[in-house]
Amino acid sequence: MQDQLKELAVALYDIGAIKFGEFITKVGLKTPIYFDLRVMIAYPQIMSRLAKALWQLAKTETDTIQLCGVPYTALPLATLISAEYNMPMLIKRKEAKNYGTKKLIEGNFKPGNHCIIIEDVVTSGSSVLETVYALKEEGLIVTEVLVVIDREQGGRKNLENKGIKMRSLYDVTLLLDYLLDHGKVTPEIVKDVANYLKSCQAPILSLPENIANERLKTPFSIRANQTKNAVASKLFQLMEAKQSTLCLAADLTKINSILELVELAGPHIVILKIHIDIIEDFSFDFLKRLKELAKQHEFLIMEDRKFADIGNTVLLQYKNGMYKIAEWADIITVHPIAGPAIIDGLQSALNGVTEPRGIFLVAEMSAKNALTTGDYVQRAVSISEKSDMVIGLVCQSDIIPNLGMLQLTPGVKLHNNCDNLGQQYNTPESVVNSGADIAVVGRGIIQATDRLGAILEYKQQLWVAYKKRLLR
């Protein structure tokens, strides 16, 4: 085995999977050594030998083994092991699908099955833990991870603290010894890397096993104290007091039609969502009346403007123009497409505004084939965590890692269907189970024969689903 590992180490170096220089790891650490095992897919013989060597580390004795490779580099290794040793394989997606079954874990399995995780390189262990938590949510038992390279920077300890045994083919020290023996590196490089490992350790991971799950099981009354934004805190309190998570989308074009609907729905909603620029007979008297109704019935006003431009432009759009949105809208919606600077621009527009304001960032859309997927979603989450002005995300799935943040989900109807313009609808219970704290209902109420009856039905179904979610 040792001779085999020496040969594989040299082979990995020769194909460029081991690099020396100045690099940044996933967790933000500078490093003089970098491992890029993705190149192995161009060398199937090396990849096959590596997979077989990795599987020799497995110690689990059970008839219900599943394999799961951490996406994406470890997937080919897991696939080869699965095929060679007839082991069923699971795939964890980077993000849940927003269509079809919306699964995060793909495969054929049962709760109680044991699953072994396959990983290429471990620094802090965060990627492995993300996979572990997703698998455990499906009832799988995970106690072991097989790793090609342990960077010796704290990952093993982080995993063991969570009850995960890590078995690795190499650690950095052993790998460098092999390369030094074959003249691939100099003693100076070995020394530099050794000094680096002593001085630069990854952070200790102390996150709960599934903070998203914790969010879904925590009552609004407790989460109200976990936010730094006054609008978010008020919203949590309103939801609890009114026993409602209903946001009414009053996407109507006439003032009287909107006010008539709000008079009916006001006592039962927590947010009124409007598009100010589609109103054909707009006047400031309308805004005055709307604010009076919001105070009377205790709901917040959201202008669904979906700002999506550079900082200076959104500043002007928010503060100036004929609508002067910053003066009256408690909440606005924003596309994060322009990056963090868009938040800075909107924040600057609030000079002189004394009432608190909040933003929902649009991370995912309910439209069919929307481009808000993958890395874009993760970047939106990252931006949301850096500003106290952001109170939550507009999204279709459970992606929020913060108790104090709200998930607003549009596209809700009592029955699943789709309109002829690509809008996809989901039931109240399904969106709540997918993480929604607040559900946006528009045409399901506006087009109802009995609007008040529809309002009460949505309100009840959403609240019942929320209470059930707390007990899951």
GROMACS .gro file of C-alpha atoms in nm, residues 129-134 136-137 142 161-164 206-214:
model
   22
  129LEU     CA    1  -2.036   1.886   0.704
  130GLU     CA    2  -2.272   2.052   0.457
  131THR     CA    3  -2.310   1.714   0.288
  132VAL     CA    4  -2.347   1.532   0.621
  133TYR     CA    5  -2.627   1.762   0.733
  134ALA     CA    6  -2.815   1.726   0.402
  136LYS     CA    7  -2.903   1.339   0.788
  137GLU     CA    8  -3.207   1.549   0.696
  142VAL     CA    9  -2.328   0.924   0.840
  161ASN     CA   10  -1.624   1.697   1.696
  162LYS     CA   11  -1.939   1.628   1.493
  163GLY     CA   12  -1.903   1.250   1.524
  164ILE     CA   13  -1.755   1.195   1.176
  206SER     CA   14  -1.934   2.541   1.572
  207LEU     CA   15  -2.252   2.575   1.364
  208PRO     CA   16  -2.550   2.367   1.472
  209GLU     CA   17  -2.610   2.061   1.260
  210ASN     CA   18  -2.862   2.239   1.041
  211ILE     CA   19  -2.912   2.605   1.108
  212ALA     CA   20  -3.168   2.623   0.829
  213ASN     CA   21  -3.365   2.349   1.004
  214GLU     CA   22  -3.327   2.542   1.328
   0.00000   0.00000   0.00000
